[in-house]
Amino acid sequence: MWNTEKKTKEDLEHLRQRLDSMERNFKELQTKLLAPRPKQKFLTTDEAADYLEVSRNTLYRYMREGNVAFHMIGGKRKLALDDLDEFINRNHVGALPTIL
């Protein structure tokens, strides 16, 4: 014989645990979404050229060609660190797999 009352209690307990878990996940997500965004770090053209390890002329060419995003802030070009990292990752050339 199968005890349906026991099975029902187990099912309800399992559902309660899942709901508790979902509630915790929802609260964590809500906390992350409502948290203030960190300030974006901006670099001058000199700092950005040093960061990319290129000359200022090369950096200006990248900006002119639209390869590197920049912002005009107070009449000066400023480059977001996130944009520079994106540029670096976009130009990454991976190594070919080795043959053993």
Rosetta silent file (secondary structure, phi, psi, omega in degrees, C-alpha in Angstrom):
SEQUENCE: MWNTEKKTKEDLEHLRQRLDSMERNFKELQTKLLAPRPKQKFLTTDEAADYLEVSRNTLYRYMREGNVAFHMIGGKRKLALDDLDEFINRNHVGALPTIL
SCORE:     score description
SCORE:     0.000 S_00000001
   1 L     0.000  145.537 -178.630    0.000    0.000    0.000 S_00000001
   2 L  -106.157  127.690 -177.632    1.089    3.479   -0.804 S_00000001
   3 L   -85.835  100.040 -176.777    0.660    6.138    1.835 S_00000001
   4 H   -71.011  -30.267  179.367   -0.788    9.086   -0.097 S_00000001
   5 H   -65.439  -42.127  178.551   -0.892   11.334    2.958 S_00000001
   6 H   -64.694  -42.521  179.599    2.870   10.921    3.467 S_00000001
   7 H   -63.203  -42.141  179.703    3.500   11.519   -0.234 S_00000001
   8 H   -64.059  -42.728  177.744    1.358   14.666   -0.196 S_00000001
   9 H   -62.532  -40.782  178.429    3.245   16.030    2.846 S_00000001
  10 H   -64.364  -42.711  178.269    6.557   15.341    1.100 S_00000001
  11 H   -62.037  -43.402  179.185    5.332   17.089   -2.049 S_00000001
  12 H   -64.695  -40.187  178.036    4.178   20.111   -0.033 S_00000001
  13 H   -64.995  -41.442  177.915    7.489   20.280    1.814 S_00000001
  14 H   -62.314  -43.479  177.458    9.363   20.078   -1.489 S_00000001
  15 H   -63.674  -39.949  178.910    7.219   22.902   -2.913 S_00000001
  16 H   -63.251  -42.521  178.554    7.806   25.016    0.207 S_00000001
  17 H   -63.210  -42.180  178.697   11.573   24.556   -0.108 S_00000001
  18 H   -64.275  -42.434  178.112   11.466   25.519   -3.798 S_00000001
  19 H   -63.556  -41.256  177.138    9.393   28.624   -3.038 S_00000001
  20 H   -60.815  -42.722  179.479   11.801   29.636   -0.262 S_00000001
  21 H   -64.422  -43.259  178.776   14.697   29.236   -2.658 S_00000001
  22 H   -64.141  -38.468  179.608   12.928   31.251   -5.352 S_00000001
  23 H   -64.929  -43.117  177.088   12.126   33.972   -2.830 S_00000001
  24 H   -61.214  -45.321  179.801   15.796   34.191   -1.767 S_00000001
  25 H   -62.118  -40.556  179.051   16.902   34.359   -5.411 S_00000001
  26 H   -63.498  -43.771  179.818   14.331   37.068   -6.126 S_00000001
  27 H   -64.558  -39.913  177.631   15.495   39.159   -3.157 S_00000001
  28 H   -63.398  -44.415  179.018   19.145   38.823   -4.234 S_00000001
  29 H   -63.345  -43.441  178.916   18.278   39.880   -7.779 S_00000001
  30 H   -61.164  -41.079  178.234   16.205   42.791   -6.524 S_00000001
  31 H   -62.532  -43.055  179.912   19.106   43.940   -4.333 S_00000001
  32 H   -65.321  -41.335 -177.597   21.501   43.818   -7.288 S_00000001
  33 H   -70.361  -31.249 -177.727   19.128   45.705   -9.567 S_00000001
  34 H   -89.663   -9.399 -179.904   18.428   48.434   -7.014 S_00000001
  35 L   -69.152  143.424  178.697   22.079   48.894   -6.020 S_00000001
  36 L   -64.458  141.378  179.350   23.677   52.081   -7.312 S_00000001
  37 L   -72.089  141.290  176.935   25.821   51.584  -10.370 S_00000001
  38 L   -67.611  148.126  178.257   29.534   52.084   -9.833 S_00000001
  39 L   -64.155  143.590  177.728   30.955   55.202  -11.406 S_00000001
  40 L   -81.947  137.033 -179.158   32.578   54.644  -14.749 S_00000001
  41 L   -87.245  124.711  177.984   36.309   55.352  -14.801 S_00000001
  42 E  -109.419  143.795  178.461   37.379   57.823  -17.514 S_00000001
  43 E  -116.911  151.490  171.092   40.914   58.325  -18.774 S_00000001
  44 L   -74.180  170.551  178.701   42.527   61.231  -20.573 S_00000001
  45 H   -63.654  -36.885  177.382   43.961   60.578  -24.029 S_00000001
  46 H   -62.977  -46.081  179.853   47.467   60.396  -22.532 S_00000001
  47 H   -64.786  -40.513 -179.480   46.339   57.861  -19.925 S_00000001
  48 H   -66.228  -41.219  178.066   44.401   55.846  -22.521 S_00000001
  49 H   -62.036  -42.153  176.808   47.389   55.754  -24.894 S_00000001
  50 H   -63.053  -41.815 -179.178   49.561   54.512  -22.018 S_00000001
  51 H   -61.558  -41.771 -179.737   46.917   51.936  -21.087 S_00000001
  52 H   -83.571   -9.586 -177.458   46.790   50.605  -24.665 S_00000001
  53 L    59.606   46.408  175.769   50.567   50.959  -25.011 S_00000001
  54 L  -131.650  166.799  176.914   50.235   52.975  -28.233 S_00000001
  55 L   -74.703  163.129  176.459   51.194   56.521  -29.199 S_00000001
  56 H   -62.788  -37.510  178.696   48.709   59.366  -28.878 S_00000001
  57 H   -61.132  -41.672  177.944   48.672   59.659  -32.676 S_00000001
  58 H   -64.304  -42.847  178.510   47.654   55.998  -32.967 S_00000001
  59 H   -61.243  -44.468  178.451   44.952   56.498  -30.340 S_00000001
  60 H   -61.962  -36.549  177.085   43.601   59.552  -32.213 S_00000001
  61 H   -65.155  -44.333  177.039   43.532   57.481  -35.416 S_00000001
  62 H   -56.839  -43.176 -179.532   41.579   54.724  -33.611 S_00000001
  63 H   -68.025  -43.431 -178.892   39.078   57.345  -32.418 S_00000001
  64 H   -62.077  -39.249 -179.309   38.830   59.034  -35.839 S_00000001
  65 L   -80.062   -5.916  179.160   38.204   55.659  -37.547 S_00000001
  66 L    82.485   15.390  179.676   35.568   54.770  -34.955 S_00000001
  67 L   -81.475  -26.823  179.198   37.517   51.848  -33.508 S_00000001
  68 L  -124.974  126.369  178.859   37.638   53.306  -29.999 S_00000001
  69 L   -75.976  148.750  175.834   34.660   55.045  -28.418 S_00000001
  70 L  -148.309  166.222 -179.616   35.181   58.304  -26.577 S_00000001
  71 E  -122.462  143.310  172.119   33.195   61.009  -24.815 S_00000001
  72 E   -95.343  112.138 -178.528   33.510   64.767  -25.099 S_00000001
  73 E  -125.842  115.544 -179.213   33.503   66.057  -21.520 S_00000001
  74 L    62.827   32.880  179.199   34.233   69.704  -20.943 S_00000001
  75 L    77.420    6.891  179.658   35.533   70.050  -24.496 S_00000001
  76 E  -121.934  149.393  177.325   38.093   67.282  -23.981 S_00000001
  77 E   -78.217  129.182  174.751   38.134   63.691  -25.151 S_00000001
  78 E  -126.646  140.616 -177.837   37.727   61.183  -22.351 S_00000001
  79 E  -117.157  128.606  179.489   37.825   57.436  -22.813 S_00000001
  80 E   -75.550  135.794  179.441   35.946   55.025  -20.572 S_00000001
  81 H   -57.437  -37.861  178.226   38.065   52.206  -19.211 S_00000001
  82 H   -61.890  -39.261  179.181   35.268   49.755  -20.096 S_00000001
  83 H   -66.757  -38.040  178.193   35.381   50.925  -23.740 S_00000001
  84 H   -66.590  -41.304  176.867   39.149   50.433  -23.877 S_00000001
  85 H   -63.503  -38.448  177.245   38.807   46.927  -22.441 S_00000001
  86 H   -63.242  -42.851  177.451   36.107   46.189  -25.034 S_00000001
  87 H   -59.668  -44.783  179.543   38.447   47.424  -27.793 S_00000001
  88 H   -61.985  -47.516 -178.592   41.224   45.161  -26.491 S_00000001
  89 H   -65.686  -35.690 -179.987   38.905   42.128  -26.302 S_00000001
  90 H   -66.912  -27.961 -178.157   37.457   42.835  -29.755 S_00000001
  91 L  -101.054   15.073  178.451   40.954   42.786  -31.237 S_00000001
  92 L   -74.035  130.701  176.279   42.051   39.639  -29.448 S_00000001
  93 L  -113.730  113.263 -177.950   43.482   37.003  -31.747 S_00000001
  94 L   -76.550  156.060  177.831   43.417   33.602  -30.102 S_00000001
  95 L   -77.812  149.641  175.690   46.105   30.997  -30.552 S_00000001
  96 L   -73.086  148.145  178.773   45.454   27.963  -32.692 S_00000001
  97 L   -65.676  144.811  179.855   45.062   24.710  -30.781 S_00000001
  98 L   -80.609  150.475  176.236   48.207   22.631  -30.576 S_00000001
  99 L  -101.658  122.383 -177.788   48.383   19.247  -32.186 S_00000001
 100 L   -89.229    0.000    0.000   49.688   16.597  -29.825 S_00000001
